[in-house]
Coordinates of C-alpha atoms in Angstrom, one line a residue:
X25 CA 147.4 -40.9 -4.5
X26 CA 147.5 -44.4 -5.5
X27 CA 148.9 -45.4 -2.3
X28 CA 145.7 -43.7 -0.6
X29 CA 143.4 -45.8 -2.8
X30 CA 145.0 -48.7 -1.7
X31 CA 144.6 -47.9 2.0
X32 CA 140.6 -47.4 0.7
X33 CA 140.3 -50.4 -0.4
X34 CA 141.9 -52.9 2.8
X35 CA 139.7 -50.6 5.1
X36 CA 136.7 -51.3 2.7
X37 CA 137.2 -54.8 2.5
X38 CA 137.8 -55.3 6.4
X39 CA 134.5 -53.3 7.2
X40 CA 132.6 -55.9 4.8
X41 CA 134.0 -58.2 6.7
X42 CA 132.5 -57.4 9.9
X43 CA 129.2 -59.2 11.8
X44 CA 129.8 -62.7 10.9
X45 CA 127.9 -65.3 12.0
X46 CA 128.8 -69.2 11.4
X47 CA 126.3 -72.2 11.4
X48 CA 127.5 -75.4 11.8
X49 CA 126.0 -77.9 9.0
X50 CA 125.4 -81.3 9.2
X51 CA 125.9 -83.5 6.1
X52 CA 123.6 -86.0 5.2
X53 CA 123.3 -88.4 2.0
X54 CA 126.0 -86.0 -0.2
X55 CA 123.6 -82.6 0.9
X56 CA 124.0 -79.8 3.9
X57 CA 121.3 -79.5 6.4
X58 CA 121.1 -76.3 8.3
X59 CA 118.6 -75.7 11.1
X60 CA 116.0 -73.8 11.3
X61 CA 112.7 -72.8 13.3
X62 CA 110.0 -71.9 11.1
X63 CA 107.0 -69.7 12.6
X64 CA 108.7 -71.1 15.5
X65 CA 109.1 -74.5 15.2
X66 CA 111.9 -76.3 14.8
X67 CA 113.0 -77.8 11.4
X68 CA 115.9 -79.0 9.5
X69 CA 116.5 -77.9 6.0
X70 CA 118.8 -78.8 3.0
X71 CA 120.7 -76.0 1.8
X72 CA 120.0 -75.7 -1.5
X73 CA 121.1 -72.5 -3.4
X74 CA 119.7 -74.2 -6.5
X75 CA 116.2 -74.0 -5.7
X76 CA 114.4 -70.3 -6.0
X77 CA 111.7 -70.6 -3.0
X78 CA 112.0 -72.2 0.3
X79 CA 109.6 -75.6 0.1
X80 CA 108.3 -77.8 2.6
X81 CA 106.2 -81.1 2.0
X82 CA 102.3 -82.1 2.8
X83 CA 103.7 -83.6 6.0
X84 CA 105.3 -81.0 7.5
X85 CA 102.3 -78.4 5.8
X86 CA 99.5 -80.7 7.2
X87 CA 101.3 -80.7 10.6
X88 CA 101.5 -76.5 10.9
X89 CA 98.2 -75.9 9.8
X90 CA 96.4 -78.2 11.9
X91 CA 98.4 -76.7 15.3
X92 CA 97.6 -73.1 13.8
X93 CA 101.3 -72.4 12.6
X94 CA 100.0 -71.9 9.2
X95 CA 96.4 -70.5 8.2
X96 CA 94.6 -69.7 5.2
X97 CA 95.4 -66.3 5.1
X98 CA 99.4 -67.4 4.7
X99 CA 97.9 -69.2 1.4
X100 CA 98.9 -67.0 -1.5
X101 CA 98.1 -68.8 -4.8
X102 CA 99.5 -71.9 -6.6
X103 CA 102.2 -72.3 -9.3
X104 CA 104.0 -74.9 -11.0
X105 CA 108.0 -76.0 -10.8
X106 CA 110.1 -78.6 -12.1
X107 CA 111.6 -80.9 -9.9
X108 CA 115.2 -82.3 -10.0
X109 CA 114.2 -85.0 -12.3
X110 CA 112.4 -82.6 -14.9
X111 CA 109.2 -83.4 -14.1
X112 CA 106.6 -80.3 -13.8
X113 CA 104.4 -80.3 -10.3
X114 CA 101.7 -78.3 -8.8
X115 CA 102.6 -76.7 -5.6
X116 CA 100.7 -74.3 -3.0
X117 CA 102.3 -70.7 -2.7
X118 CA 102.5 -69.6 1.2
X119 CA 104.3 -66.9 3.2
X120 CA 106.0 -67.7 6.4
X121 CA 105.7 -65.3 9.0
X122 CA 109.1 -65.9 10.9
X123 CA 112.6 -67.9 9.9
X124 CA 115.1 -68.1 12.5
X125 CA 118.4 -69.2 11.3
X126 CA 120.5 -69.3 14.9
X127 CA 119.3 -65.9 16.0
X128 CA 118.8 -64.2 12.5
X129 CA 115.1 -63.8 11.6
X130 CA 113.7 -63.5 8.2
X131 CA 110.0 -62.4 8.1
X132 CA 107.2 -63.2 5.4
X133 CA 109.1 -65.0 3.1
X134 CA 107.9 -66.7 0.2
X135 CA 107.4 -70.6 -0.2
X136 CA 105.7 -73.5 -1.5
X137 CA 104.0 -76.7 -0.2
X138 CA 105.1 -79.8 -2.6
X139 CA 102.1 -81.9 -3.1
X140 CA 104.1 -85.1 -1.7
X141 CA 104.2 -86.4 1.4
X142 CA 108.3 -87.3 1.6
X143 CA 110.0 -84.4 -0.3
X144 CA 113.0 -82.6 1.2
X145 CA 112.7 -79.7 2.9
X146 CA 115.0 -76.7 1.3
X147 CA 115.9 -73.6 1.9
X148 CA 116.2 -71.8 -1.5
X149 CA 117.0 -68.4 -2.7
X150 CA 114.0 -66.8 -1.6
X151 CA 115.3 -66.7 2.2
X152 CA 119.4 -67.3 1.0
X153 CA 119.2 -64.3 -0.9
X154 CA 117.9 -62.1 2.2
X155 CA 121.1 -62.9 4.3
X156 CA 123.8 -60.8 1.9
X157 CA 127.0 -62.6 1.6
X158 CA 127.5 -65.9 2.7
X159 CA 130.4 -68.1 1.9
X160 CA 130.0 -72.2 2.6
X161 CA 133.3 -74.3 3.6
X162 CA 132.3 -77.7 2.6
X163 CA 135.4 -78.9 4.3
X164 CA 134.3 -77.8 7.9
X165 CA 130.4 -78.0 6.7
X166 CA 130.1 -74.5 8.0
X167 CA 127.7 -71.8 6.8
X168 CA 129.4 -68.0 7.0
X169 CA 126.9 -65.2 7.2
X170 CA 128.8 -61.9 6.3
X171 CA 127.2 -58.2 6.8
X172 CA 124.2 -59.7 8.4
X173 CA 121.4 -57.5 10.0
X174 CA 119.3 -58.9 12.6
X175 CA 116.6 -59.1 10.5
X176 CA 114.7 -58.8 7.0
X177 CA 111.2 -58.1 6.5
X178 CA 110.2 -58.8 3.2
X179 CA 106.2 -57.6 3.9
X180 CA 107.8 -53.9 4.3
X181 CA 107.2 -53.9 0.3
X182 CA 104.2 -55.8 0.7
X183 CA 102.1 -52.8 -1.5
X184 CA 104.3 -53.1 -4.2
X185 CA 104.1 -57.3 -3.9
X186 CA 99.8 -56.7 -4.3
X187 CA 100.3 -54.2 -7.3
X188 CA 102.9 -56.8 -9.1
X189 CA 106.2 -55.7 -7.6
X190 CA 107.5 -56.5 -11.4
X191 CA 105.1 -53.8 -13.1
X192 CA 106.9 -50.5 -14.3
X193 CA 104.6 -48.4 -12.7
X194 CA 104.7 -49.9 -8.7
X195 CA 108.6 -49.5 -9.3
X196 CA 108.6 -45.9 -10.3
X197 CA 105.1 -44.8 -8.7
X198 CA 106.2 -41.0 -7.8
X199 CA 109.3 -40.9 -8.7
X200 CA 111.0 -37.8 -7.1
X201 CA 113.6 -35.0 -8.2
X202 CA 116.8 -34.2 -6.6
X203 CA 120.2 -33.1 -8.0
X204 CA 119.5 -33.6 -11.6
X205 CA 118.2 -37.4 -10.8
X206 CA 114.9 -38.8 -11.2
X207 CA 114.9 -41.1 -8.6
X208 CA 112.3 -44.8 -8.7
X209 CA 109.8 -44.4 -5.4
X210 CA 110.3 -48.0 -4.4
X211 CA 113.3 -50.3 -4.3
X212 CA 112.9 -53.7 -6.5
X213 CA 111.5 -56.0 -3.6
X214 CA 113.7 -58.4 -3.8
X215 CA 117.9 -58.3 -3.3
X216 CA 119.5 -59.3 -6.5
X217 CA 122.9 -60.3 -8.0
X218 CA 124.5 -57.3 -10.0
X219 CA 123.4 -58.6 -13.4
X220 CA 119.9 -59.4 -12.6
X221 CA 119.9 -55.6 -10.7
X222 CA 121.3 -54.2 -14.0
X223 CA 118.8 -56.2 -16.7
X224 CA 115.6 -55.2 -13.6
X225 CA 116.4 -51.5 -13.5
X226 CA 116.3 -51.4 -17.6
X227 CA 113.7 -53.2 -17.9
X228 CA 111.6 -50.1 -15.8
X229 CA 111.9 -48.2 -19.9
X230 CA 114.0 -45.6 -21.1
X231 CA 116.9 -44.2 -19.3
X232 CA 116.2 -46.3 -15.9
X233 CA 119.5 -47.7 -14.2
X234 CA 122.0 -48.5 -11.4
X235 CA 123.3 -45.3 -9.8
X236 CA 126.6 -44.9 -10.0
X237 CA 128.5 -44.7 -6.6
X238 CA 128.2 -40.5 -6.5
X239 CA 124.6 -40.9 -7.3
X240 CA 123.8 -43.4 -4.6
X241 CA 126.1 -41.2 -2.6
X242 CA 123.0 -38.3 -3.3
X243 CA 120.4 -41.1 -2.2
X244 CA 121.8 -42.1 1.0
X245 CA 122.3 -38.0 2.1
X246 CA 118.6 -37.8 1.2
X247 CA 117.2 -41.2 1.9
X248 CA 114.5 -39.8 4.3
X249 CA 113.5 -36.9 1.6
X250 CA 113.4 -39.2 -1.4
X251 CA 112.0 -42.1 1.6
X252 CA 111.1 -46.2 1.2
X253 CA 114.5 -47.8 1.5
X254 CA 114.2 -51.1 3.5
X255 CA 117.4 -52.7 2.3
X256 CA 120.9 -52.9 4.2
X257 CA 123.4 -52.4 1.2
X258 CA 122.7 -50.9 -2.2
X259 CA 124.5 -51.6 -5.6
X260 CA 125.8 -48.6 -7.8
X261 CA 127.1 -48.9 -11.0
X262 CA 130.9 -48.1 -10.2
X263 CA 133.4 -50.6 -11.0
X264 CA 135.9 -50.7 -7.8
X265 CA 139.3 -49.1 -9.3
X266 CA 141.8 -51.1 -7.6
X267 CA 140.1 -54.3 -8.1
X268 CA 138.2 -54.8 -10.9
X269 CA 136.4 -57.9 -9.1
X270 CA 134.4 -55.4 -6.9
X271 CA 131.5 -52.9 -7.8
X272 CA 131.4 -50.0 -5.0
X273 CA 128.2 -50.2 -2.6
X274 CA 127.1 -48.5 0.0
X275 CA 125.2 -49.5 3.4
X276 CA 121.8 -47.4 3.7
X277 CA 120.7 -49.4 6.8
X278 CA 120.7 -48.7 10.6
X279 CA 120.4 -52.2 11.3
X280 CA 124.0 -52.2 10.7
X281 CA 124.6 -50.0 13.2
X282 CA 125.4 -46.3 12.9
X283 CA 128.9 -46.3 12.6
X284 CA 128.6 -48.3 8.9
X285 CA 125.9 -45.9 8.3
X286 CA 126.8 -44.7 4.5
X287 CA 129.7 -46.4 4.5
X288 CA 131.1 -47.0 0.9
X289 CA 132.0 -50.9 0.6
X290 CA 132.8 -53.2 -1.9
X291 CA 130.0 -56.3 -3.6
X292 CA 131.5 -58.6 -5.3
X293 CA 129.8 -58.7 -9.3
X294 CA 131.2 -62.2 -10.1
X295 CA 129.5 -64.2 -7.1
X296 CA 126.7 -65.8 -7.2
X297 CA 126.1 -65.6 -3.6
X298 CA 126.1 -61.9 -3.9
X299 CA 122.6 -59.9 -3.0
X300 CA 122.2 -56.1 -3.0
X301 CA 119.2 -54.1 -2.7
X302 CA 118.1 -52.1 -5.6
X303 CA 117.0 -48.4 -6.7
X304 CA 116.4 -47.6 -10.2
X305 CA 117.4 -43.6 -11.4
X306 CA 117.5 -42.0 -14.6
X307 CA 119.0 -38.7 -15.5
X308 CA 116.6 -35.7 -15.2
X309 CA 116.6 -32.0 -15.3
X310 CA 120.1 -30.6 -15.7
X311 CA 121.2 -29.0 -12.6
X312 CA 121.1 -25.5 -12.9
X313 CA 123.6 -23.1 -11.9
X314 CA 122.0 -21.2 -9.4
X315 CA 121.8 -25.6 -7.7
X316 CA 125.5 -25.4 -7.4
X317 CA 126.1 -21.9 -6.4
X318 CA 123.5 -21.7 -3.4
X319 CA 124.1 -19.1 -1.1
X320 CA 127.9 -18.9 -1.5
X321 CA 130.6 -18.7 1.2
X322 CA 133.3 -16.4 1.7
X323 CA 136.9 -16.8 3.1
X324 CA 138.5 -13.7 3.1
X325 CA 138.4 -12.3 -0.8
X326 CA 137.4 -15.9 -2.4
X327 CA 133.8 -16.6 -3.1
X328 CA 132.9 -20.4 -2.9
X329 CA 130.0 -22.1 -4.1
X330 CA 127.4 -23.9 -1.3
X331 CA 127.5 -26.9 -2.8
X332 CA 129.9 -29.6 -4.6
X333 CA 129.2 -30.8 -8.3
X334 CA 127.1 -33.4 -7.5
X335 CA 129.1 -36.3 -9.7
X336 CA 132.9 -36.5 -9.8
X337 CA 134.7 -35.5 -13.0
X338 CA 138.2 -35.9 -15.0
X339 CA 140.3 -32.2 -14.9
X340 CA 138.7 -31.5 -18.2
X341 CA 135.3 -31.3 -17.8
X342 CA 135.8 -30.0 -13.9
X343 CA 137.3 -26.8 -15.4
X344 CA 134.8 -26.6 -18.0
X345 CA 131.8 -27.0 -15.5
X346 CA 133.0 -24.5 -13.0
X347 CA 133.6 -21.7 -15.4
X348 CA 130.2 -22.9 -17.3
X349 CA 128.8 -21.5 -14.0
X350 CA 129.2 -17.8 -14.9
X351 CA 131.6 -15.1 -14.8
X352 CA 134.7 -15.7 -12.8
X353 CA 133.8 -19.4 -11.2
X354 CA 136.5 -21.9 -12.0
X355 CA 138.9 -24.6 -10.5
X356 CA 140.6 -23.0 -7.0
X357 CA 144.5 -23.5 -6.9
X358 CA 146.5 -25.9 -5.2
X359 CA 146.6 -22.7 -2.3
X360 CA 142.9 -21.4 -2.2
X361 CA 142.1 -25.4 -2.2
X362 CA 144.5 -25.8 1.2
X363 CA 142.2 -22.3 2.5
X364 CA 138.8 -24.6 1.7
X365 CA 140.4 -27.6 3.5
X366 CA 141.6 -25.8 6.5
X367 CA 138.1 -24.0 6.6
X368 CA 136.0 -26.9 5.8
X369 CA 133.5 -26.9 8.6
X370 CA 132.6 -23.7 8.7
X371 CA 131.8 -23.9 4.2
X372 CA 130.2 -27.2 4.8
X373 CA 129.7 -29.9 2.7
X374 CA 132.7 -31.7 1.4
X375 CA 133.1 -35.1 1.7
X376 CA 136.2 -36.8 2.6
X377 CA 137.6 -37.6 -0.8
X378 CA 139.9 -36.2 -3.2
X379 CA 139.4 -32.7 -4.7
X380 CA 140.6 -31.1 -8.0
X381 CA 142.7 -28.2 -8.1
X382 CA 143.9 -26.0 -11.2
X383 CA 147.3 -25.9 -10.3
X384 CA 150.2 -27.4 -12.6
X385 CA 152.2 -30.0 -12.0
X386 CA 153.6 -30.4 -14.9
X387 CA 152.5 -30.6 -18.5
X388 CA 150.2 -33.7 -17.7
X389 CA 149.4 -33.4 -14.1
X390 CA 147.3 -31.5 -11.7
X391 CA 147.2 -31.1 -7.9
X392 CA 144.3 -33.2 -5.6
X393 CA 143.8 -32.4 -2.3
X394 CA 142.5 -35.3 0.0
X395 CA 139.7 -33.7 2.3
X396 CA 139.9 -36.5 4.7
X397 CA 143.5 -35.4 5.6
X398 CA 144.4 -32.4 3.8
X399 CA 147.4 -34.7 2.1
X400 CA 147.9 -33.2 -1.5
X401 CA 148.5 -35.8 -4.3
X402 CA 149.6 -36.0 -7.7
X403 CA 147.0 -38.0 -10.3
X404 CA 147.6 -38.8 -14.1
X405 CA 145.4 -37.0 -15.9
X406 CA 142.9 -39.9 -17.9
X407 CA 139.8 -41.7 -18.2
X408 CA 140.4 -43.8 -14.5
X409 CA 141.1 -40.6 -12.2
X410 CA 137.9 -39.1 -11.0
X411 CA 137.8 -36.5 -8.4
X412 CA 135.3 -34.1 -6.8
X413 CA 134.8 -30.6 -7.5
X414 CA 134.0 -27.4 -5.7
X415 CA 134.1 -24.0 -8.0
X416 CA 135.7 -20.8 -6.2
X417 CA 135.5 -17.3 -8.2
X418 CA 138.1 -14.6 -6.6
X419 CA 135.8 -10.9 -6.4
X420 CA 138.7 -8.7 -5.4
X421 CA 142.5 -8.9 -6.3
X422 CA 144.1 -9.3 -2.9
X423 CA 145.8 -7.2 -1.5
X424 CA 150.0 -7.2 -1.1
X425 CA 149.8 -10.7 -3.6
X426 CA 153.1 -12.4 -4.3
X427 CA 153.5 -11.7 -8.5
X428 CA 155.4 -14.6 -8.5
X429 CA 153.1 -16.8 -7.0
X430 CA 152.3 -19.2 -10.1
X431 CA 148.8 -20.2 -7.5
X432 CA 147.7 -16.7 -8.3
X433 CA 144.3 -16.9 -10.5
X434 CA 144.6 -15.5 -14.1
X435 CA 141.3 -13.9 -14.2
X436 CA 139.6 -11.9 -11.5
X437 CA 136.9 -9.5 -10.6
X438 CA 137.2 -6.0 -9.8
X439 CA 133.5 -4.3 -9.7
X440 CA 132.0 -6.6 -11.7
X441 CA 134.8 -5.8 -14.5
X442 CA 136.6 -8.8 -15.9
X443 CA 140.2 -8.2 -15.4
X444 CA 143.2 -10.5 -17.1
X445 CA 146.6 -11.1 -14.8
X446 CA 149.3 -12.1 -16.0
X447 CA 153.3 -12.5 -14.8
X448 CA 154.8 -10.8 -18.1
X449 CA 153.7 -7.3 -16.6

């Protein structure tokens, strides 16, 4: 099993590494200048991942609004900032419609006009932060852009910007239900680092959060039910187990293209450089029973619940959950779980991951069955081994059963009467 985690991981990290696109940087006075066309003219910025907005000077301001590049209506307030010497100066807050970065366009993102006439132009966080991962080779002066979509258009939020995106309530607004989630209507409006998506998602009250990677898993399957996600990849809460530097992900976009649709990837926590779009949850109504049952499947004598529990669990609480669900549900064996593999299509709705069965071992070890390729693998049994769980209940004792068959279940139903097996008889 740990072998197939590893395989996980090098096929994660070479999908994250797909879509690159490299900008050649010029160097100039100890700084890198990338360019640019901004509402399509041509400019030349310094690079700056210091600096929180994109800013241009008076000149360059004077010059776009007298040629009708910039208007009034791109004017969206003023603010003050300190500058690189610590001095505090006014500047003029204004959206640009469009910036192209060789072929990669960026809509309505926020800037500032410095109130001098020879300040650098620089290309800060608020446009750096919309291109995902980037990694900068100051040998080569080259700019990498990893994961990147075609485009980014910030003014999709653009009712949350007018009701203070920050305010609890424009986060939230009508929150919706599903699978024991309450689930934030909006996504924070901007991408984030993994901290700052942590500290935002808290800061929404009591009980607001990251998803963890099963939970986002639940968003992604019902992104258009639950609806407003504009970003490309989304952060969960789930540490990566092979590699402690990672935090599992997963791409919500089409932009990507279909075939990374809901792919599961790896965001590094540590970088700096590292932005993820964010949606808040909290835990809701328990799931009920009835949730996980649905309209149960049959092959042959064994009933199967619809539906997988939605979150992946140690052995313990698996066999505690599924027998939690009534009279006679509970773990399947190592056999009936080969019967749900083989006959996965026509049950529906098992992902391809790792699935728990009852079946022994030995004293500290349990049977998984991969449902990607039916491989069967043997996991320790502790806090780091987390797999997913579908409950099976048998309704009649079959018929010519091996008695020595140690996958035979120990209880059963015969006319709704609880009946005890056992190989002493």
């Amino acid at each position: 099993m740990r072998q197939f985690l590893l395989i996980l991981t090098t096929t994660f990290l070479h999908i994250s590494t797909q879509a690159q696109t490299v900008i050649k940087m010029e160097r100039e006075g100890g700084v890198s200048i990338i360019p640019c066309k901004v509402n399509g003219i041509p400019m030349s910025f310094v690079f700056d991942t210091g600096a929180s907005d994109v800013t241009i000077s008076l000149t360059e301001a004077n010059f776009m609004f007298k040629n009708g590049y910039l208007t009034k209506n791109d004017i969206t307030g003023v603010s003050n900032y300190s500058d690189a010497n610590g001095d505090i100066t006014e500047g003029i807050n204004i959206n640009l419609r469009e910036i192209e970065i060789q072929g990669l366009k960026l809509y309505n993102i926020e800037a500032s006009i410095v109130k001098n006439m020879d300040a650098p132009l620089l290309l800060g966080q608020s446009a750096i932060s919309k291109l995902g991962t980037v990694q900068i080779n100051l040998t080569d002066n080259t700019l990498t852009i990893m994961n990147n979509k075609p485009s980014f258009d910030f003014s999709k939020n653009e009712k949350l910007k007018n009701n203070n995106f920050s305010s609890k309530t424009a986060i939230i607004g009508k929150s919706k239900f599903i699978w024991g989630l309450e689930i934030a209507e909006y996504d924070f409006t901007e991408e984030m680092r993994y901290d700052d998506a942590k500290k935002a998602c808290k800061s929404l009250g009591k009980g607001w959060r990251l998803p963890t990677q099963d939970e986002l898993n639940i968003l992604y399957k019902n992104k258009e039910k639950i609806g407003n996600f504009e970003g490309f990849d989304y952060w969960s809460s789930t540490l990566h187990l092979s590699n402690p530097q990672y935090m599992e992900a997963q791409i919500f976009s089409s932009d990507s293209g279909k075939d990374y649709e809901g792919m599961q990837v790896v965001r590094s926590h540590l970088s700096q450089f590292q932005f993820c779009s964010v949606r808040a949850v909290r835990d809701g109504k328990p799931i009920s029973n009835s949730e996980i049952i649905g309209e149960s499947k049959f092959v042959g004598d064994l009933e199967i619940a619809e539906f997988d529990f939605p979150k992946q669990m140690m052995w313990d609480e698996a066999k505690k959950k599924c027998e939690l669900l009534g009279k006679g549900w509970r773990l399947p064996t190592k056999k009936e779980l080969n019967i749900l593999y083989q006959n996965k299509n026509n049950i529906g709705g098992f992902e391809q991951k790792g699935y728990w069965s009852y079946t022994k071992f030995d004293n500290g070890r349990r049977y998984v069955v991969n449902f990607d390729d039916g491989v069967q693998g043997i996991p320790k049994i502790d806090k780091t081994y987390l797999f997913k769980v579908r409950a099976v209940r048998t309704l009649k004792f079959p018929i010519n059963a091996d008695l020595s068959s140690k996958d035979l279940p120990d209880i059963y139903f015969e006319n709704n009467i609880k009946v005890y097996y056992s190989k002493n008889f």
